[in-house]
Amino acid sequence: MKRGVLARWAAHLPLTPRTPHLTLGEGDTPLIAAPTLARDIGCAELWLKFEGQNPTGSFKDRGMVVAVAKAVEAGAHSAVCASTGNTSASAAAYCAAAGVRCNVVVPEGKVALGKLAQAVAHGARIVVLRGNFDAALSRVREIAQRTGIALLNSVNPHRIEGQKTAAFEIAEALGEVPHTVALPVGNAGNISAYWRGFCELGPRRPVMLGFQATGAAPLVSGAPIAEPETIATAIRIGNPASWKTAVEAQRDSGGLFAAVTDAEILAAYRRLSSEAGVFCEPASAAPVAGLLRLAQEKRSFAGQTIVAVLTGHGLKDPQSAIDAAAEIGPAIADDIGTLEAALQ
Ligand code: AN7
């Protein structure tokens, strides 16, 4: 079978004979069953679309492979993005593979360690900005416009084109379109991309549910948030660039935006890893937290097939996992009796 988003979905992507055949093996991520969560949500089936299994550990790879390939096709030698972490890790990896210089601008102090490690490892130039993601994005948009350097954020339409392929995979794997799709929403590119994918597939479309963190929920309040705050640093975004298309997805699908607290996100994060065996990063637990909340508020999902999109891998943010767990005890003596007692 053909590997990678460009090869598999060529007919649905804006490729030409001059587009390089770039791939790191992205896409084809699994749908994983989560029966205990499905029971509590009250649906027939809950499937976790685990995008953490992409090459750099997040959904960004689907769009990045298209954006970087198109940038190379257009003759770019360098690229830039603003990022809460995953975009920079993905951009750095695909630029490395394509021989493009990568520059990433990240908000000070709010990027999970694994993501920063990836950007460093792949040789990106990292600029730390005294400001949040929204400030970083507005600066790099201006720089890209002024200099012509390739912009790799999801305001680049090729990113959305690549990310829509996840919708194709879901429909293919289930043999039908699910009733409901739930996603975490930050800059709102991904929910826009899924909606585009489902619209291209045909008239049967899912209800789109977008979940934000309470401290960073502009799509819920209806106005930008100047100082977004959440433990889910990936979605610590106050003024989503794809606001308009995200609202269209919500409205045209009969869906909704809702906010979940950091405590609800962490509870869902722990249940996903300890009950479903799927280790995602905190932001990715937001849709599961949201579905559990809606079920508690008596919204009925009876008989439904639901897909929750788990956007990034838990290893991206090991500190959150350690902080969320019971304390690990001190080292014990290397002695069989002591060990046996410790394991009782
Ligand atoms: C794990 O990397 O914005 O609503 O700069 O990393 O399409 O922005 C990350 C976003 C959800 C939100 N889950 O997706 C970045 C960045 C994870 C993420 C989102 C992000 P969008």
CSV table of C-alpha atoms and ligand atoms in Angstrom, one decimal:
chain,number,residue,atom,x,y,z
A,1,MET,CA,0.0,0.0,0.0
A,2,LYS,CA,1.1,3.5,-0.7
A,3,ARG,CA,2.5,5.3,2.4
A,4,GLY,CA,2.0,8.8,3.4
A,5,VAL,CA,-0.7,11.5,2.9
A,6,LEU,CA,0.5,12.7,-0.5
A,7,ALA,CA,0.6,9.2,-2.0
A,8,ARG,CA,-2.6,7.9,-0.5
A,9,TRP,CA,-4.8,11.0,-1.1
A,10,ALA,CA,-3.1,12.5,-4.2
A,11,ALA,CA,-6.4,12.8,-6.1
A,12,HIS,CA,-7.9,14.9,-3.3
A,13,LEU,CA,-4.9,17.2,-2.8
A,14,PRO,CA,-3.6,20.2,-4.8
A,15,LEU,CA,-0.6,18.4,-6.2
A,16,THR,CA,1.1,18.8,-9.5
A,17,PRO,CA,3.8,16.7,-11.3
A,18,ARG,CA,6.4,19.1,-9.8
A,19,THR,CA,5.3,18.5,-6.2
A,20,PRO,CA,8.1,16.6,-4.4
A,21,HIS,CA,7.1,13.1,-3.0
A,22,LEU,CA,7.7,14.1,0.6
A,23,THR,CA,6.7,11.7,3.4
A,24,LEU,CA,7.7,10.6,6.9
A,25,GLY,CA,5.0,8.0,6.9
A,26,GLU,CA,2.2,10.3,8.2
A,27,GLY,CA,-1.5,9.4,8.3
A,28,ASP,CA,-3.1,5.9,8.6
A,29,THR,CA,-3.6,6.4,12.3
A,30,PRO,CA,-5.7,3.9,14.2
A,31,LEU,CA,-9.3,4.1,15.6
A,32,ILE,CA,-9.1,2.7,19.1
A,33,ALA,CA,-12.2,1.5,21.0
A,34,ALA,CA,-12.8,3.0,24.4
A,35,PRO,CA,-15.7,0.9,25.9
A,36,THR,CA,-15.7,2.2,29.5
A,37,LEU,CA,-15.7,5.8,28.3
A,38,ALA,CA,-18.4,5.0,25.7
A,39,ARG,CA,-20.5,3.6,28.6
A,40,ASP,CA,-20.3,6.8,30.6
A,41,ILE,CA,-20.9,9.0,27.6
A,42,GLY,CA,-24.0,6.8,26.8
A,43,CYS,CA,-23.1,6.2,23.1
A,44,ALA,CA,-23.0,2.9,21.2
A,45,GLU,CA,-19.4,3.2,20.2
A,46,LEU,CA,-16.6,5.6,21.1
A,47,TRP,CA,-13.5,5.5,18.8
A,48,LEU,CA,-10.3,7.4,19.6
A,49,LYS,CA,-8.6,8.6,16.4
A,50,PHE,CA,-5.1,8.6,17.8
A,51,GLU,CA,-3.2,11.2,15.9
A,52,GLY,CA,-0.3,10.8,18.3
A,53,GLN,CA,0.8,7.9,16.1
A,54,ASN,CA,1.9,10.3,13.4
A,55,PRO,CA,5.7,10.6,12.8
A,56,THR,CA,6.2,13.6,15.0
A,57,GLY,CA,3.5,12.6,17.4
A,58,SER,CA,0.7,14.9,16.3
A,59,PHE,CA,-2.0,15.6,13.7
A,60,LYS,CA,0.1,18.5,12.4
A,61,ASP,CA,2.1,16.1,10.2
A,62,ARG,CA,-0.8,15.6,7.8
A,63,GLY,CA,-1.0,19.2,6.9
A,64,MET,CA,2.7,19.9,7.2
A,65,VAL,CA,3.7,17.4,4.6
A,66,VAL,CA,1.5,19.2,2.1
A,67,ALA,CA,2.6,22.7,3.1
A,68,VAL,CA,6.3,21.9,3.0
A,69,ALA,CA,6.1,20.0,-0.3
A,70,LYS,CA,4.2,22.9,-1.9
A,71,ALA,CA,6.7,25.4,-0.4
A,72,VAL,CA,9.6,23.4,-2.0
A,73,GLU,CA,7.6,23.3,-5.3
A,74,ALA,CA,7.3,27.0,-5.2
A,75,GLY,CA,11.1,27.3,-4.7
A,76,ALA,CA,11.3,28.1,-1.0
A,77,HIS,CA,14.6,27.6,0.9
A,78,SER,CA,13.3,28.7,4.3
A,79,ALA,CA,10.1,28.7,6.3
A,80,VAL,CA,8.7,30.0,9.5
A,81,CYS,CA,5.8,29.3,11.9
A,82,ALA,CA,4.5,30.4,15.3
A,83,SER,CA,3.6,27.5,17.5
A,84,THR,CA,2.4,26.3,20.9
A,85,GLY,CA,4.7,23.4,20.2
A,86,ASN,CA,3.4,20.7,17.9
A,87,THR,CA,3.4,22.8,14.7
A,88,SER,CA,7.1,23.7,15.4
A,89,ALA,CA,8.0,20.0,15.9
A,90,SER,CA,6.3,19.0,12.7
A,91,ALA,CA,7.6,21.9,10.7
A,92,ALA,CA,11.1,21.2,11.9
A,93,ALA,CA,11.0,17.5,10.9
A,94,TYR,CA,9.4,18.0,7.4
A,95,CYS,CA,11.8,21.0,6.7
A,96,ALA,CA,14.7,18.8,7.7
A,97,ALA,CA,13.6,16.0,5.4
A,98,ALA,CA,13.0,18.5,2.5
A,99,GLY,CA,16.2,20.5,3.0
A,100,VAL,CA,14.4,23.7,4.0
A,101,ARG,CA,15.7,26.1,6.7
A,102,CYS,CA,13.1,26.2,9.5
A,103,ASN,CA,12.4,29.0,11.9
A,104,VAL,CA,10.0,28.6,14.8
A,105,VAL,CA,8.6,31.3,17.1
A,106,VAL,CA,7.3,30.0,20.4
A,107,PRO,CA,5.7,31.7,23.4
A,108,GLU,CA,8.0,32.0,26.4
A,109,GLY,CA,7.8,29.3,29.1
A,110,LYS,CA,4.6,27.6,27.7
A,111,VAL,CA,5.9,24.9,25.4
A,112,ALA,CA,5.9,21.2,26.5
A,113,LEU,CA,9.4,19.9,26.8
A,114,GLY,CA,9.1,17.1,24.2
A,115,LYS,CA,8.0,19.5,21.5
A,116,LEU,CA,10.9,21.8,22.1
A,117,ALA,CA,13.3,18.8,22.1
A,118,GLN,CA,11.9,17.8,18.7
A,119,ALA,CA,12.4,21.3,17.2
A,120,VAL,CA,15.9,21.4,18.5
A,121,ALA,CA,16.7,17.9,17.3
A,122,HIS,CA,15.5,18.6,13.8
A,123,GLY,CA,17.7,21.7,13.6
A,124,ALA,CA,15.2,24.5,13.6
A,125,ARG,CA,16.1,28.0,14.6
A,126,ILE,CA,14.1,28.6,17.7
A,127,VAL,CA,13.1,32.1,18.7
A,128,VAL,CA,11.3,32.5,22.1
A,129,LEU,CA,8.9,35.4,22.1
A,130,ARG,CA,7.9,37.4,25.2
A,131,GLY,CA,4.3,37.1,24.4
A,132,ASN,CA,1.6,34.4,23.8
A,133,PHE,CA,0.9,32.3,20.7
A,134,ASP,CA,-1.5,34.9,19.3
A,135,ALA,CA,1.2,37.6,19.3
A,136,ALA,CA,3.7,35.2,17.8
A,137,LEU,CA,1.3,34.3,15.0
A,138,SER,CA,0.5,37.9,14.2
A,139,ARG,CA,4.3,38.7,14.0
A,140,VAL,CA,5.2,35.8,11.8
A,141,ARG,CA,2.3,36.5,9.4
A,142,GLU,CA,3.6,40.0,9.0
A,143,ILE,CA,7.2,38.8,8.5
A,144,ALA,CA,6.1,36.2,6.0
A,145,GLN,CA,4.2,38.8,4.0
A,146,ARG,CA,7.1,41.2,4.1
A,147,THR,CA,9.9,38.8,3.2
A,148,GLY,CA,8.2,36.1,1.2
A,149,ILE,CA,9.5,33.3,3.6
A,150,ALA,CA,7.1,30.4,3.5
A,151,LEU,CA,4.5,30.5,6.3
A,152,LEU,CA,3.7,27.0,7.7
A,153,ASN,CA,0.8,27.9,10.1
A,154,SER,CA,-2.7,26.6,9.3
A,155,VAL,CA,-3.5,30.0,7.7
A,156,ASN,CA,-1.6,28.3,4.9
A,157,PRO,CA,-4.4,26.6,2.9
A,158,HIS,CA,-2.2,23.6,2.2
A,159,ARG,CA,-2.2,22.7,5.9
A,160,ILE,CA,-6.0,22.4,5.9
A,161,GLU,CA,-5.9,20.4,2.7
A,162,GLY,CA,-3.6,17.8,4.3
A,163,GLN,CA,-5.4,17.7,7.6
A,164,LYS,CA,-8.8,17.0,5.9
A,165,THR,CA,-7.5,13.5,5.1
A,166,ALA,CA,-8.2,12.4,8.6
A,167,ALA,CA,-11.9,12.6,7.8
A,168,PHE,CA,-11.4,10.4,4.8
A,169,GLU,CA,-9.6,7.8,6.9
A,170,ILE,CA,-12.4,7.8,9.6
A,171,ALA,CA,-15.1,7.2,7.0
A,172,GLU,CA,-13.0,4.5,5.3
A,173,ALA,CA,-12.2,2.7,8.6
A,174,LEU,CA,-15.8,2.8,9.9
A,175,GLY,CA,-17.4,2.1,6.5
A,176,GLU,CA,-19.6,5.1,7.2
A,177,VAL,CA,-19.5,8.6,8.5
A,178,PRO,CA,-19.9,8.7,12.3
A,179,HIS,CA,-22.8,10.5,14.0
A,180,THR,CA,-20.5,12.8,16.0
A,181,VAL,CA,-16.9,14.0,15.8
A,182,ALA,CA,-15.4,15.7,18.8
A,183,LEU,CA,-12.1,17.7,18.7
A,184,PRO,CA,-10.0,20.0,20.8
A,185,VAL,CA,-10.0,23.5,19.3
A,186,GLY,CA,-7.1,26.0,19.6
A,187,ASN,CA,-6.4,28.0,16.4
A,188,ALA,CA,-9.4,26.2,14.9
A,189,GLY,CA,-7.6,24.9,11.7
A,190,ASN,CA,-8.2,21.3,12.5
A,191,ILE,CA,-12.0,21.4,13.0
A,192,SER,CA,-12.2,23.4,9.8
A,193,ALA,CA,-10.1,20.8,8.0
A,194,TYR,CA,-12.2,17.8,9.2
A,195,TRP,CA,-15.4,19.6,8.2
A,196,ARG,CA,-14.0,20.2,4.7
A,197,GLY,CA,-13.0,16.6,4.4
A,198,PHE,CA,-16.5,15.4,5.4
A,199,CYS,CA,-18.2,17.9,3.0
A,200,GLU,CA,-16.0,16.6,0.2
A,201,LEU,CA,-17.0,13.0,1.0
A,202,GLY,CA,-20.7,13.5,0.5
A,203,PRO,CA,-24.0,14.6,1.9
A,204,ARG,CA,-24.0,12.5,5.1
A,205,ARG,CA,-22.0,14.5,7.7
A,206,PRO,CA,-21.3,14.3,11.4
A,207,VAL,CA,-22.2,16.7,14.1
A,208,MET,CA,-19.0,18.6,14.9
A,209,LEU,CA,-18.3,19.3,18.6
A,210,GLY,CA,-15.4,21.6,19.4
A,211,PHE,CA,-14.0,21.8,22.9
A,212,GLN,CA,-11.8,24.5,24.3
A,213,ALA,CA,-10.3,25.0,27.8
A,214,THR,CA,-12.2,27.3,30.1
A,215,GLY,CA,-9.4,29.9,30.3
A,216,ALA,CA,-8.9,29.9,26.5
A,217,ALA,CA,-12.4,29.6,25.0
A,218,PRO,CA,-13.0,32.5,22.6
A,219,LEU,CA,-15.3,30.4,20.4
A,220,VAL,CA,-17.5,29.8,23.4
A,221,SER,CA,-17.6,33.4,24.7
A,222,GLY,CA,-17.8,34.8,21.1
A,223,ALA,CA,-14.9,37.2,21.6
A,224,PRO,CA,-11.1,37.0,21.6
A,225,ILE,CA,-9.3,36.4,24.9
A,226,ALA,CA,-6.4,38.7,25.6
A,227,GLU,CA,-4.6,36.5,28.1
A,228,PRO,CA,-5.6,32.8,27.5
A,229,GLU,CA,-4.6,30.4,30.2
A,230,THR,CA,-4.8,26.6,30.5
A,231,ILE,CA,-2.7,23.6,31.5
A,232,ALA,CA,-3.4,22.3,28.0
A,233,THR,CA,-0.6,24.6,26.5
A,234,ALA,CA,-1.3,23.3,23.0
A,235,ILE,CA,-4.6,25.1,22.9
A,236,ARG,CA,-3.6,28.1,25.0
A,237,ILE,CA,-4.9,30.4,22.1
A,238,GLY,CA,-7.1,33.5,22.5
A,239,ASN,CA,-7.8,34.6,19.0
A,240,PRO,CA,-8.1,31.6,16.6
A,241,ALA,CA,-7.0,32.4,13.0
A,242,SER,CA,-9.6,30.0,11.5
A,243,TRP,CA,-12.5,31.5,13.5
A,244,LYS,CA,-14.9,31.9,10.6
A,245,THR,CA,-14.5,28.4,9.1
A,246,ALA,CA,-14.7,26.8,12.5
A,247,VAL,CA,-18.0,28.6,13.2
A,248,GLU,CA,-19.3,27.4,9.8
A,249,ALA,CA,-18.4,23.8,10.7
A,250,GLN,CA,-20.2,24.1,14.0
A,251,ARG,CA,-23.3,25.8,12.6
A,252,ASP,CA,-23.7,23.8,9.4
A,253,SER,CA,-23.2,20.5,11.2
A,254,GLY,CA,-25.6,21.4,14.0
A,255,GLY,CA,-22.8,21.1,16.4
A,256,LEU,CA,-21.5,23.3,19.3
A,257,PHE,CA,-18.5,24.8,21.0
A,258,ALA,CA,-18.1,24.2,24.7
A,259,ALA,CA,-15.5,24.8,27.4
A,260,VAL,CA,-14.0,22.3,29.8
A,261,THR,CA,-12.1,23.1,32.9
A,262,ASP,CA,-8.4,22.1,33.4
A,263,ALA,CA,-9.6,19.7,36.1
A,264,GLU,CA,-12.0,18.0,33.7
A,265,ILE,CA,-9.3,17.8,31.0
A,266,LEU,CA,-6.9,16.2,33.5
A,267,ALA,CA,-9.5,13.7,34.7
A,268,ALA,CA,-10.2,12.6,31.1
A,269,TYR,CA,-6.5,12.5,30.4
A,270,ARG,CA,-6.0,10.1,33.3
A,271,ARG,CA,-8.9,7.9,32.2
A,272,LEU,CA,-7.7,7.7,28.6
A,273,SER,CA,-4.3,6.4,29.7
A,274,SER,CA,-5.4,4.2,32.6
A,275,GLU,CA,-8.7,2.8,31.1
A,276,ALA,CA,-8.3,2.9,27.3
A,277,GLY,CA,-4.5,2.4,27.2
A,278,VAL,CA,-4.0,5.5,25.1
A,279,PHE,CA,-1.5,8.1,26.3
A,280,CYS,CA,-2.3,11.5,24.7
A,281,GLU,CA,-1.3,15.0,25.7
A,282,PRO,CA,-3.6,17.1,27.9
A,283,ALA,CA,-5.1,19.2,25.1
A,284,SER,CA,-6.1,16.0,23.3
A,285,ALA,CA,-8.2,14.9,26.3
A,286,ALA,CA,-10.5,17.9,26.0
A,287,PRO,CA,-13.0,16.3,23.6
A,288,VAL,CA,-13.4,13.3,25.9
A,289,ALA,CA,-13.8,15.6,28.9
A,290,GLY,CA,-16.4,17.5,26.9
A,291,LEU,CA,-18.4,14.5,25.9
A,292,LEU,CA,-18.4,13.3,29.5
A,293,ARG,CA,-19.6,16.7,30.6
A,294,LEU,CA,-22.4,16.9,27.9
A,295,ALA,CA,-23.6,13.4,29.0
A,296,GLN,CA,-23.7,14.6,32.6
A,297,GLU,CA,-25.8,17.5,31.4
A,298,LYS,CA,-28.2,14.9,30.0
A,299,ARG,CA,-27.4,15.3,26.3
A,300,SER,CA,-28.3,12.0,24.8
A,301,PHE,CA,-25.8,10.2,22.5
A,302,ALA,CA,-27.9,7.0,22.6
A,303,GLY,CA,-27.1,4.6,19.6
A,304,GLN,CA,-24.4,6.9,18.3
A,305,THR,CA,-21.0,6.2,16.9
A,306,ILE,CA,-18.7,8.9,18.1
A,307,VAL,CA,-15.1,9.7,17.1
A,308,ALA,CA,-12.9,11.7,19.5
A,309,VAL,CA,-9.8,13.1,17.9
A,310,LEU,CA,-6.8,12.7,20.1
A,311,THR,CA,-4.5,15.2,18.5
A,312,GLY,CA,-1.1,14.6,20.2
A,313,HIS,CA,1.0,12.0,22.0
A,314,GLY,CA,1.3,12.0,25.8
A,315,LEU,CA,5.1,11.7,25.5
A,316,LYS,CA,5.1,15.3,24.2
A,317,ASP,CA,4.5,16.5,27.7
A,318,PRO,CA,6.0,14.1,30.3
A,319,GLN,CA,5.8,16.7,33.1
A,320,SER,CA,2.0,16.8,32.9
A,321,ALA,CA,1.8,13.0,33.3
A,322,ILE,CA,4.2,13.0,36.3
A,323,ASP,CA,2.3,16.0,37.9
A,324,ALA,CA,-1.1,14.2,37.3
A,325,ALA,CA,0.1,10.9,38.9
A,326,ALA,CA,0.5,9.7,42.5
A,327,GLU,CA,4.0,10.4,43.7
A,328,ILE,CA,6.7,7.9,42.9
A,329,GLY,CA,8.3,6.7,46.1
A,330,PRO,CA,12.0,7.0,46.9
A,331,ALA,CA,14.4,4.3,45.6
A,332,ILE,CA,14.5,1.2,47.7
A,333,ALA,CA,17.5,-1.0,48.7
A,334,ASP,CA,18.4,-3.6,46.0
A,335,ASP,CA,17.3,-6.5,48.1
A,336,ILE,CA,14.7,-9.2,47.3
A,337,GLY,CA,12.9,-9.0,50.6
A,338,THR,CA,12.5,-5.2,50.4
A,339,LEU,CA,11.3,-5.4,46.8
A,340,GLU,CA,8.8,-8.2,47.6
A,341,ALA,CA,7.4,-6.0,50.5
A,342,ALA,CA,7.2,-3.0,48.1
A,343,LEU,CA,5.2,-5.0,45.6
A,344,GLN,CA,2.6,-6.2,48.1
B,1,AN7,C1,-2.3,18.6,20.6
B,1,AN7,O1,1.3,23.7,17.5
B,1,AN7,O2,-1.6,25.6,17.5
B,1,AN7,O3,-7.5,24.1,16.6
B,1,AN7,O4,1.1,25.9,17.3
B,1,AN7,O5,-1.1,20.9,19.4
B,1,AN7,O6,-6.2,23.3,14.7
B,1,AN7,O7,-5.2,24.9,16.3
B,1,AN7,C2,-1.4,23.4,18.2
B,1,AN7,C3,-2.7,23.1,18.3
B,1,AN7,C4,-5.2,20.5,19.4
B,1,AN7,C5,-5.6,22.7,18.3
B,1,AN7,N1,-4.4,19.6,20.0
B,1,AN7,O8,-5.7,22.5,16.9
B,1,AN7,C6,0.6,24.7,17.5
B,1,AN7,C7,-0.9,24.6,17.7
B,1,AN7,C8,-3.1,19.7,19.9
B,1,AN7,C9,-2.5,20.8,19.4
B,1,AN7,C10,-4.6,21.7,18.9
B,1,AN7,C11,-3.3,21.8,18.8
B,1,AN7,P1,-6.2,23.8,16.1
